[in-house]
Amino acid sequence: MAVQLSSTAIAYPTGHTKETDKPYPTFSFINNAFVESKSTEWFDVHDPTTNFVVSKVPQSTEEELEEAIESSHIAFQSWKKVSIIKRQQFAFKLVELLRKNFDRIASVIVLEQGKVFADAQGDVLRGLQVAEQACSITSDLKGSFLEVSADMETSMAREPLGVIASICPFNFPAMIPLWTLPLAIVTGNTTVIKPSERAPGAALIIAELVEKAGIPPGVVNIVHGKVPTVNKLIRDPRVKAVTFVGSNKAGEYIYQEATKHGKRCQANLGAKNHLVVLPDANRSQFVNSINGAAFGAAGQRCMAISVLICVGETKNWVQDVVDYAKGLKIGSGFDHSSDLGPLVTPNAKERAEKIIEKSIKQGAEILLDGRGKHPEQYAKGNFLAPTILANVKPDMDCYVEEIFAPVLSVINVQTLDEAIEIINKCPYGNGTSVFTTSGPAQQKFTKNVDVGQIGVNVPIPVPLPMFSFTGSRGSFLGDLNFYGQAGLNFLTKPKTITRLWKTSDYEDSAKTTSMPTHT
């Protein structure tokens, strides 16, 4: 009997499980069917709000990994021949199903990852937007043609690569798989996805929807695990490209190994994102924006604002930020009055608290201390309330480390030039923002900061998928970024064809061994 997921489009989690509830199994997805692993090694999936075990994830066996990759490899041989119009129709159907299962996917994210429900919905939405953009593939993947000389024409088309491996993080369980999966499908590739072992449920729902959309077996497969799974994906010769989002240590290893084995690789790594506020900024807009960008998703976003640079008198606005943050409520993601949920693991909470403590010893002033706070009914949860550190210097731990928690470091400077210098000395280049009502000031900022994604009065400037996610410098390894035109180029390779068809009657040409000049 075929195994199925425990949730449906109309029946899904709306609250936390009890400690005595039996954990649900996490399946693999191979050849359009859920598969119970024969693994002897399993990892617990904890609800970060309660720390109860809600599921168990297998370390996929060598045989299961082999089956998934071979399935995608075989499927590619026929899938690449399916017309682009047909692949587009599958994408339309997938978008429809994602919309019908929108809250279902979000609910599993709340349970396994800890986000508040509205933020989990945002996670799904940003992935859905990539799937919607994939539906424009008939316009976005057009080739080019030119008659280069009399009776001679050159055309260029882009063709799929083959099996794409996607290694995904815990912090966006739906969005990151959907950064790759829809585009891989419409470009004629197949894919093997490894979701995070901390929050795998959303990816499995998406896989179920792939099958319901009518996409053939083997086009999308899902496996699980840690280092053995990653090593198999980045070294297997049947895998032609690897996408990764996660930490610097893992990303640097994956990029080096994948490229060493002849694969394309795009890797989004760590970040330290700065927001600069100028004295002419709209004060209330700034205060609202910085709180959402710093503390939303409990700071577990690669585009979270973790550093506030106050220029001149705006250092006096920090108390407004503190007062606003005091009103933010930590709690269950299923409680719609909660503003932020817990960190993903006890270790993540412990690490953040150690960095806070060390930074205080290094001279930082704590204006708002979120340590030791939790909702009364969730005493075992991994909660850290909004925390604000002032008088921060670039050599302090709270600035050097990517904390990945609701911790905001405040630096005071006198000029915009000083702010730009601090940002450009930071090794990361994911995102930055300036709040101002001055056109010349924003122009100077955007022209001079060396960061891939810049916002003007926009705190988290992640482009919509008609553009690409353009993190740079220490935040990205590779040549072609995720989604947008760069993403399509990453997933395809160019092929040029030059043809000669004489319009005159055929005549024998003189023999020559010279380089053709096409004149």
Short mmCIF file of C-alpha atoms in Angstrom, two decimals, residues 11-461:
data_model
loop_
_atom_site.label_atom_id
_atom_site.label_comp_id
_atom_site.label_asym_id
_atom_site.label_seq_id
_atom_site.Cartn_x
_atom_site.Cartn_y
_atom_site.Cartn_z
CA ALA A 11 -6.57 19.03 7.11
CA TYR A 12 -3.25 20.27 8.46
CA PRO A 13 -1.69 21.27 11.80
CA THR A 14 -3.29 24.22 13.59
CA GLY A 15 -1.55 23.75 16.92
CA HIS A 16 1.41 22.11 18.59
CA THR A 17 1.61 18.39 19.24
CA LYS A 18 1.67 16.87 22.69
CA GLU A 19 4.77 15.29 24.16
CA THR A 20 3.02 11.91 24.07
CA ASP A 21 2.02 12.16 20.40
CA LYS A 22 3.74 9.72 18.07
CA PRO A 23 6.14 11.46 15.68
CA TYR A 24 5.08 11.26 12.06
CA PRO A 25 7.55 9.73 9.58
CA THR A 26 9.43 11.79 7.02
CA PHE A 27 9.45 9.95 3.69
CA SER A 28 11.72 10.15 0.71
CA PHE A 29 10.10 10.91 -2.65
CA ILE A 30 11.34 8.80 -5.56
CA ASN A 31 9.64 8.18 -8.90
CA ASN A 32 6.57 10.17 -7.83
CA ALA A 33 5.95 8.04 -4.75
CA PHE A 34 6.66 8.46 -1.07
CA VAL A 35 9.10 5.86 0.18
CA GLU A 36 9.72 4.69 3.72
CA SER A 37 13.46 4.62 4.27
CA LYS A 38 15.23 1.45 5.31
CA SER A 39 17.82 3.54 7.13
CA THR A 40 19.14 2.60 10.55
CA GLU A 41 20.08 6.25 11.29
CA TRP A 42 17.32 8.77 12.05
CA PHE A 43 17.30 12.38 13.20
CA ASP A 44 14.65 13.93 15.43
CA VAL A 45 12.70 16.93 14.15
CA HIS A 46 11.83 19.11 17.13
CA ASP A 47 9.07 21.69 17.32
CA PRO A 48 11.17 24.73 18.35
CA THR A 49 8.29 26.12 20.40
CA THR A 50 7.92 23.07 22.65
CA ASN A 51 11.04 21.03 21.84
CA PHE A 52 8.82 17.97 21.51
CA VAL A 53 9.80 15.55 18.75
CA VAL A 54 7.28 15.86 15.91
CA SER A 55 8.96 13.76 13.22
CA LYS A 56 11.96 11.63 12.41
CA VAL A 57 14.13 12.09 9.32
CA PRO A 58 16.27 9.32 7.85
CA GLN A 59 19.81 9.45 6.70
CA SER A 60 18.97 8.11 3.25
CA THR A 61 20.82 4.88 2.55
CA GLU A 62 23.38 4.58 -0.22
CA GLU A 63 20.88 2.49 -2.18
CA GLU A 64 18.15 5.13 -1.79
CA LEU A 65 20.49 7.92 -2.89
CA GLU A 66 21.55 5.88 -5.88
CA GLU A 67 17.93 5.16 -6.80
CA ALA A 68 16.97 8.84 -6.61
CA ILE A 69 19.88 10.08 -8.74
CA GLU A 70 19.47 7.30 -11.30
CA SER A 71 15.75 8.00 -11.46
CA SER A 72 16.38 11.66 -12.26
CA HIS A 73 19.15 10.75 -14.71
CA ILE A 74 16.88 8.39 -16.65
CA ALA A 75 13.92 10.78 -16.52
CA PHE A 76 16.04 13.55 -18.02
CA GLN A 77 16.51 11.61 -21.26
CA SER A 78 12.79 11.90 -22.06
CA TRP A 79 11.91 15.04 -20.09
CA LYS A 80 14.34 17.24 -22.05
CA LYS A 81 12.44 16.28 -25.21
CA VAL A 82 9.06 17.42 -23.85
CA SER A 83 8.03 20.63 -25.59
CA ILE A 84 8.44 23.90 -23.75
CA ILE A 85 4.71 24.52 -24.15
CA LYS A 86 3.93 21.26 -22.36
CA ARG A 87 6.40 22.00 -19.58
CA GLN A 88 4.81 25.43 -19.19
CA GLN A 89 1.39 23.78 -18.76
CA PHE A 90 2.80 21.65 -15.95
CA ALA A 91 4.08 24.83 -14.31
CA PHE A 92 0.63 26.43 -14.51
CA LYS A 93 -0.86 23.39 -12.79
CA LEU A 94 1.83 23.40 -10.09
CA VAL A 95 1.12 27.06 -9.33
CA GLU A 96 -2.58 26.26 -8.98
CA LEU A 97 -1.85 23.45 -6.53
CA LEU A 98 0.59 25.55 -4.52
CA ARG A 99 -2.14 28.15 -4.05
CA LYS A 100 -4.66 25.51 -2.95
CA ASN A 101 -2.16 24.14 -0.41
CA PHE A 102 -0.80 27.51 0.67
CA ASP A 103 -1.85 27.40 4.35
CA ARG A 104 -1.11 23.70 4.59
CA ILE A 105 2.54 24.28 3.68
CA ALA A 106 2.73 27.28 6.02
CA SER A 107 1.33 25.26 8.93
CA VAL A 108 4.03 22.61 8.63
CA ILE A 109 6.68 25.35 8.57
CA VAL A 110 5.27 26.73 11.83
CA LEU A 111 5.37 23.28 13.43
CA GLU A 112 8.86 22.24 12.30
CA GLN A 113 10.70 25.56 11.96
CA GLY A 114 8.93 27.80 14.47
CA LYS A 115 7.95 30.82 12.34
CA VAL A 116 4.80 32.73 13.12
CA PHE A 117 2.04 31.81 10.69
CA ALA A 118 2.05 35.08 8.74
CA ASP A 119 5.79 34.82 8.21
CA ALA A 120 5.45 31.17 7.15
CA GLN A 121 2.88 32.30 4.60
CA GLY A 122 5.44 34.82 3.36
CA ASP A 123 7.94 31.97 3.00
CA VAL A 124 5.49 30.09 0.78
CA LEU A 125 4.54 33.21 -1.17
CA ARG A 126 8.10 34.11 -2.14
CA GLY A 127 8.56 30.57 -3.46
CA LEU A 128 5.21 30.68 -5.24
CA GLN A 129 6.29 33.87 -7.00
CA VAL A 130 9.24 32.01 -8.54
CA ALA A 131 6.85 29.28 -9.71
CA GLU A 132 4.62 31.94 -11.24
CA GLN A 133 7.59 33.53 -13.00
CA ALA A 134 8.55 30.10 -14.34
CA CYS A 135 5.26 30.13 -16.26
CA SER A 136 6.73 32.87 -18.50
CA ILE A 137 9.39 30.46 -19.75
CA THR A 138 8.19 30.69 -23.36
CA SER A 139 9.20 34.34 -23.33
CA ASP A 140 12.21 34.12 -21.03
CA LEU A 141 13.99 31.24 -22.80
CA LYS A 142 13.75 32.50 -26.34
CA GLY A 143 16.84 31.92 -28.45
CA SER A 144 18.48 34.38 -30.84
CA PHE A 145 19.02 34.43 -34.58
CA LEU A 146 21.06 36.49 -36.99
CA GLU A 147 21.83 36.27 -40.70
CA VAL A 148 25.57 36.81 -40.37
CA SER A 149 26.37 36.94 -44.09
CA ALA A 150 24.79 36.19 -47.44
CA ASP A 151 22.88 32.89 -47.15
CA MET A 152 24.48 32.13 -43.77
CA GLU A 153 22.64 32.29 -40.46
CA THR A 154 23.60 31.64 -36.83
CA SER A 155 21.08 30.75 -34.15
CA MET A 156 21.57 30.21 -30.43
CA ALA A 157 19.35 28.21 -28.09
CA ARG A 158 19.72 27.25 -24.43
CA GLU A 159 19.43 23.59 -23.51
CA PRO A 160 19.00 21.87 -20.11
CA LEU A 161 21.98 20.51 -18.20
CA GLY A 162 20.59 17.31 -16.68
CA VAL A 163 20.22 16.43 -13.00
CA ILE A 164 20.27 19.43 -10.66
CA ALA A 165 20.96 18.89 -6.95
CA SER A 166 19.39 21.39 -4.55
CA ILE A 167 20.67 21.50 -0.96
CA CYS A 168 18.31 23.59 1.15
CA PRO A 169 18.48 25.32 4.57
CA PHE A 170 16.13 25.22 7.57
CA ASN A 171 15.15 28.89 7.58
CA PHE A 172 13.07 28.90 4.37
CA PRO A 173 11.67 25.37 4.04
CA ALA A 174 9.36 26.25 1.10
CA MET A 175 10.97 29.24 -0.59
CA ILE A 176 14.42 27.79 -1.23
CA PRO A 177 13.25 24.51 -2.83
CA LEU A 178 10.95 26.64 -4.99
CA TRP A 179 13.86 28.86 -6.04
CA THR A 180 15.11 25.90 -8.08
CA LEU A 181 12.36 23.32 -8.62
CA PRO A 182 9.96 25.24 -10.93
CA LEU A 183 12.75 26.66 -13.05
CA ALA A 184 14.44 23.27 -13.34
CA ILE A 185 11.14 21.78 -14.50
CA VAL A 186 10.37 24.35 -17.20
CA THR A 187 13.94 24.39 -18.54
CA GLY A 188 13.82 20.61 -19.08
CA ASN A 189 16.08 19.58 -16.20
CA THR A 190 15.39 17.07 -13.46
CA THR A 191 16.23 17.62 -9.81
CA VAL A 192 17.13 15.85 -6.59
CA ILE A 193 16.32 17.97 -3.54
CA LYS A 194 17.78 17.58 -0.07
CA PRO A 195 15.69 19.63 2.38
CA SER A 196 17.07 20.53 5.78
CA GLU A 197 16.82 17.66 8.23
CA ARG A 198 15.45 20.22 10.72
CA ALA A 199 12.40 21.18 8.64
CA PRO A 200 11.74 18.77 5.75
CA GLY A 201 7.93 18.75 5.72
CA ALA A 202 7.27 21.65 3.35
CA ALA A 203 9.45 20.15 0.61
CA LEU A 204 7.53 16.87 0.81
CA ILE A 205 4.19 18.63 0.35
CA ILE A 206 5.63 20.39 -2.70
CA ALA A 207 6.77 17.00 -4.03
CA GLU A 208 3.25 15.62 -3.59
CA LEU A 209 1.94 18.56 -5.63
CA VAL A 210 4.48 17.84 -8.37
CA GLU A 211 2.96 14.38 -8.77
CA LYS A 212 -0.59 15.76 -8.70
CA ALA A 213 0.36 18.27 -11.40
CA GLY A 214 1.08 15.34 -13.70
CA ILE A 215 4.83 15.88 -13.91
CA PRO A 216 6.41 12.53 -14.83
CA PRO A 217 8.21 10.26 -12.35
CA GLY A 218 11.85 11.05 -11.76
CA VAL A 219 11.69 14.73 -12.69
CA VAL A 220 11.64 15.62 -8.98
CA ASN A 221 13.07 13.38 -6.27
CA ILE A 222 13.70 14.08 -2.58
CA VAL A 223 16.31 12.50 -0.33
CA HIS A 224 17.40 13.25 3.23
CA GLY A 225 20.42 13.29 5.46
CA LYS A 226 23.57 15.11 6.39
CA VAL A 227 27.16 14.83 5.12
CA PRO A 228 26.84 11.45 3.32
CA THR A 229 23.90 12.76 1.29
CA VAL A 230 25.64 16.02 0.46
CA ASN A 231 28.82 14.23 -0.60
CA LYS A 232 26.89 11.88 -2.87
CA LEU A 233 25.10 14.76 -4.59
CA ILE A 234 28.15 16.95 -5.13
CA ARG A 235 30.42 14.14 -6.36
CA ASP A 236 28.16 11.92 -8.46
CA PRO A 237 28.96 12.44 -12.17
CA ARG A 238 25.28 12.21 -13.15
CA VAL A 239 24.59 15.42 -11.21
CA LYS A 240 25.47 18.36 -13.45
CA ALA A 241 24.83 21.34 -11.18
CA VAL A 242 24.41 22.08 -7.48
CA THR A 243 22.46 24.85 -5.77
CA PHE A 244 23.02 25.61 -2.09
CA VAL A 245 21.80 28.08 0.52
CA GLY A 246 23.24 27.99 4.02
CA SER A 247 26.25 28.69 6.20
CA ASN A 248 29.70 29.77 5.04
CA LYS A 249 31.45 26.63 6.23
CA ALA A 250 29.09 24.25 4.46
CA GLY A 251 28.77 26.44 1.37
CA GLU A 252 32.48 26.85 0.83
CA TYR A 253 32.98 23.10 1.11
CA ILE A 254 30.10 22.32 -1.25
CA TYR A 255 31.24 24.87 -3.82
CA GLN A 256 34.84 23.63 -3.79
CA GLU A 257 33.86 19.97 -4.03
CA ALA A 258 31.19 20.48 -6.66
CA THR A 259 33.39 22.57 -8.95
CA LYS A 260 36.31 20.20 -8.42
CA HIS A 261 34.05 17.47 -9.80
CA GLY A 262 33.20 19.54 -12.86
CA LYS A 263 29.78 20.81 -11.80
CA ARG A 264 28.23 24.22 -11.95
CA CYS A 265 27.52 25.54 -8.46
CA GLN A 266 25.71 28.53 -7.02
CA ALA A 267 26.01 28.98 -3.26
CA ASN A 268 24.37 31.64 -1.11
CA LEU A 269 26.36 31.94 2.10
CA GLY A 270 26.34 34.11 5.23
CA ALA A 271 25.52 37.79 5.59
CA LYS A 272 25.83 40.87 7.74
CA ASN A 273 23.27 43.36 6.48
CA HIS A 274 23.43 47.03 7.44
CA LEU A 275 20.69 49.65 7.52
CA VAL A 276 21.83 53.29 7.43
CA VAL A 277 19.48 56.00 8.67
CA LEU A 278 20.05 59.68 7.81
CA PRO A 279 18.65 62.65 9.75
CA ASP A 280 16.24 63.57 6.93
CA ALA A 281 14.56 60.12 6.97
CA ASN A 282 10.91 59.59 7.85
CA ARG A 283 11.35 58.70 11.50
CA SER A 284 8.26 56.58 12.06
CA GLN A 285 8.73 54.69 8.79
CA PHE A 286 12.31 53.93 9.79
CA VAL A 287 11.39 52.72 13.30
CA ASN A 288 8.71 50.39 11.99
CA SER A 289 10.94 49.07 9.21
CA ILE A 290 14.03 48.37 11.29
CA ASN A 291 12.05 46.39 13.84
CA GLY A 292 10.45 44.18 11.22
CA ALA A 293 13.73 43.65 9.37
CA ALA A 294 15.82 42.93 12.47
CA PHE A 295 13.42 40.84 14.54
CA GLY A 296 11.02 39.25 12.06
CA ALA A 297 11.49 35.47 11.69
CA ALA A 298 13.48 35.74 14.95
CA GLY A 299 16.34 37.15 12.88
CA GLN A 300 16.78 33.85 11.03
CA ARG A 301 16.92 35.35 7.54
CA CYS A 302 20.00 35.74 5.38
CA MET A 303 18.63 39.20 4.55
CA ALA A 304 17.77 40.21 8.12
CA ILE A 305 19.10 43.60 9.20
CA SER A 306 21.57 42.87 11.99
CA VAL A 307 23.45 46.21 12.02
CA LEU A 308 21.95 49.69 12.33
CA ILE A 309 24.26 52.58 11.43
CA CYS A 310 22.97 55.86 12.82
CA VAL A 311 24.32 58.95 11.09
CA GLY A 312 24.59 62.12 13.17
CA GLU A 313 21.61 62.99 15.33
CA THR A 314 19.72 59.79 14.44
CA LYS A 315 21.51 58.13 17.35
CA ASN A 316 18.77 59.80 19.40
CA TRP A 317 16.17 57.74 17.49
CA VAL A 318 17.46 54.44 18.87
CA GLN A 319 15.27 54.76 21.96
CA ASP A 320 12.25 54.77 19.64
CA VAL A 321 13.50 51.49 18.17
CA VAL A 322 13.90 50.06 21.67
CA ASP A 323 10.43 51.15 22.75
CA TYR A 324 8.87 49.60 19.64
CA ALA A 325 10.80 46.34 20.10
CA LYS A 326 9.63 46.07 23.71
CA GLY A 327 6.11 45.73 22.39
CA LEU A 328 6.87 42.79 20.12
CA LYS A 329 5.42 39.54 21.39
CA ILE A 330 7.30 36.25 21.33
CA GLY A 331 5.15 33.16 21.20
CA SER A 332 3.70 30.27 19.28
CA GLY A 333 3.52 30.64 15.54
CA PHE A 334 -0.04 29.32 15.69
CA ASP A 335 -0.98 32.29 17.92
CA HIS A 336 -1.80 35.06 15.45
CA SER A 337 -0.92 37.70 18.04
CA SER A 338 2.73 36.54 18.13
CA ASP A 339 5.27 38.74 16.34
CA LEU A 340 8.18 36.31 16.37
CA GLY A 341 8.71 32.70 17.27
CA PRO A 342 11.64 30.75 18.72
CA LEU A 343 15.06 30.00 17.31
CA VAL A 344 15.30 26.69 15.52
CA THR A 345 17.33 24.74 18.12
CA PRO A 346 18.55 25.06 21.72
CA ASN A 347 22.09 25.28 20.34
CA ALA A 348 21.15 28.27 18.19
CA LYS A 349 19.73 30.02 21.25
CA GLU A 350 22.76 29.18 23.38
CA ARG A 351 25.16 30.43 20.69
CA ALA A 352 23.31 33.74 20.33
CA GLU A 353 23.27 34.31 24.09
CA LYS A 354 27.01 33.62 24.32
CA ILE A 355 27.72 36.17 21.58
CA ILE A 356 25.56 38.74 23.38
CA GLU A 357 27.38 38.15 26.66
CA LYS A 358 30.83 38.31 25.11
CA SER A 359 29.97 41.50 23.23
CA ILE A 360 28.88 43.16 26.47
CA LYS A 361 32.24 42.24 27.99
CA GLN A 362 33.90 43.73 24.91
CA GLY A 363 32.20 47.07 25.61
CA ALA A 364 28.79 46.94 23.94
CA GLU A 365 25.92 48.49 25.87
CA ILE A 366 22.77 46.43 26.11
CA LEU A 367 19.70 48.61 25.60
CA LEU A 368 17.21 45.76 25.38
CA ASP A 369 17.94 42.29 26.75
CA GLY A 370 15.84 39.48 25.33
CA ARG A 371 17.56 36.68 27.20
CA GLY A 372 15.68 34.57 29.70
CA LYS A 373 12.24 35.39 28.31
CA HIS A 374 9.65 32.92 27.06
CA PRO A 375 5.88 32.53 26.93
CA GLU A 376 4.59 31.01 30.16
CA GLN A 377 3.12 27.95 28.44
CA TYR A 378 6.26 27.28 26.37
CA ALA A 379 9.03 27.29 28.94
CA LYS A 380 11.02 24.68 26.99
CA GLY A 381 10.97 26.65 23.74
CA ASN A 382 14.07 28.18 22.15
CA PHE A 383 12.94 31.75 22.72
CA LEU A 384 15.12 34.85 22.57
CA ALA A 385 13.25 38.15 22.60
CA PRO A 386 14.45 41.20 20.62
CA THR A 387 17.87 42.32 21.82
CA ILE A 388 19.58 45.63 21.02
CA LEU A 389 23.27 46.36 21.59
CA ALA A 390 24.60 49.94 21.32
CA ASN A 391 28.07 51.47 20.98
CA VAL A 392 29.12 48.48 18.90
CA LYS A 393 32.52 48.43 17.21
CA PRO A 394 33.40 46.39 14.09
CA ASP A 395 35.78 44.16 16.04
CA MET A 396 33.15 42.96 18.53
CA ASP A 397 31.70 39.48 18.26
CA CYS A 398 28.17 40.77 17.73
CA TYR A 399 29.41 42.50 14.57
CA VAL A 400 31.87 39.91 13.29
CA GLU A 401 29.60 36.87 13.70
CA GLU A 402 26.41 36.17 11.80
CA ILE A 403 24.27 35.62 14.90
CA PHE A 404 21.10 34.48 13.08
CA ALA A 405 18.92 35.65 15.95
CA PRO A 406 16.82 38.71 16.87
CA VAL A 407 19.87 40.77 17.84
CA LEU A 408 20.48 44.27 16.49
CA SER A 409 23.88 45.96 16.78
CA VAL A 410 23.96 49.76 16.66
CA ILE A 411 26.93 51.77 15.37
CA ASN A 412 27.06 55.58 15.51
CA VAL A 413 28.89 57.65 12.86
CA GLN A 414 28.92 61.30 11.87
CA THR A 415 28.74 61.06 8.07
CA LEU A 416 27.34 58.97 5.25
CA ASP A 417 30.89 58.43 4.02
CA GLU A 418 31.79 56.71 7.30
CA ALA A 419 28.74 54.47 6.99
CA ILE A 420 29.67 53.47 3.44
CA GLU A 421 33.24 52.72 4.55
CA ILE A 422 32.02 50.40 7.34
CA ILE A 423 29.74 48.52 4.95
CA ASN A 424 32.43 48.09 2.32
CA LYS A 425 34.95 46.80 4.87
CA CYS A 426 32.52 44.07 5.91
CA PRO A 427 33.38 40.86 4.01
CA TYR A 428 29.72 40.12 3.20
CA GLY A 429 27.70 41.62 0.37
CA ASN A 430 24.18 40.27 0.59
CA GLY A 431 22.01 43.30 1.31
CA THR A 432 21.99 46.83 2.69
CA SER A 433 19.56 49.71 2.97
CA VAL A 434 19.48 53.46 3.45
CA PHE A 435 16.58 55.47 4.86
CA THR A 436 16.49 59.03 3.60
CA THR A 437 14.34 61.59 1.80
CA SER A 438 17.35 62.99 -0.05
CA GLY A 439 17.75 62.00 -3.68
CA PRO A 440 21.45 62.98 -3.81
CA ALA A 441 22.16 61.04 -0.58
CA GLN A 442 20.55 57.83 -1.82
CA GLN A 443 22.34 58.25 -5.16
CA LYS A 444 25.69 58.53 -3.42
CA PHE A 445 24.89 55.51 -1.27
CA THR A 446 23.72 53.23 -4.07
CA LYS A 447 26.66 54.17 -6.30
CA ASN A 448 29.34 53.63 -3.66
CA VAL A 449 28.36 50.64 -1.52
CA ASP A 450 29.75 47.32 -2.73
CA VAL A 451 26.72 45.17 -1.91
CA GLY A 452 24.63 43.10 -4.28
CA GLN A 453 21.14 44.13 -3.13
CA ILE A 454 20.39 47.68 -2.03
CA GLY A 455 17.21 49.17 -0.63
CA VAL A 456 16.23 52.83 -0.49
CA ASN A 457 13.61 53.15 2.25
CA VAL A 458 13.17 49.39 1.78
CA PRO A 459 14.68 47.41 4.68
CA ILE A 460 14.89 43.96 3.04
CA PRO A 461 15.55 44.58 -0.67
#
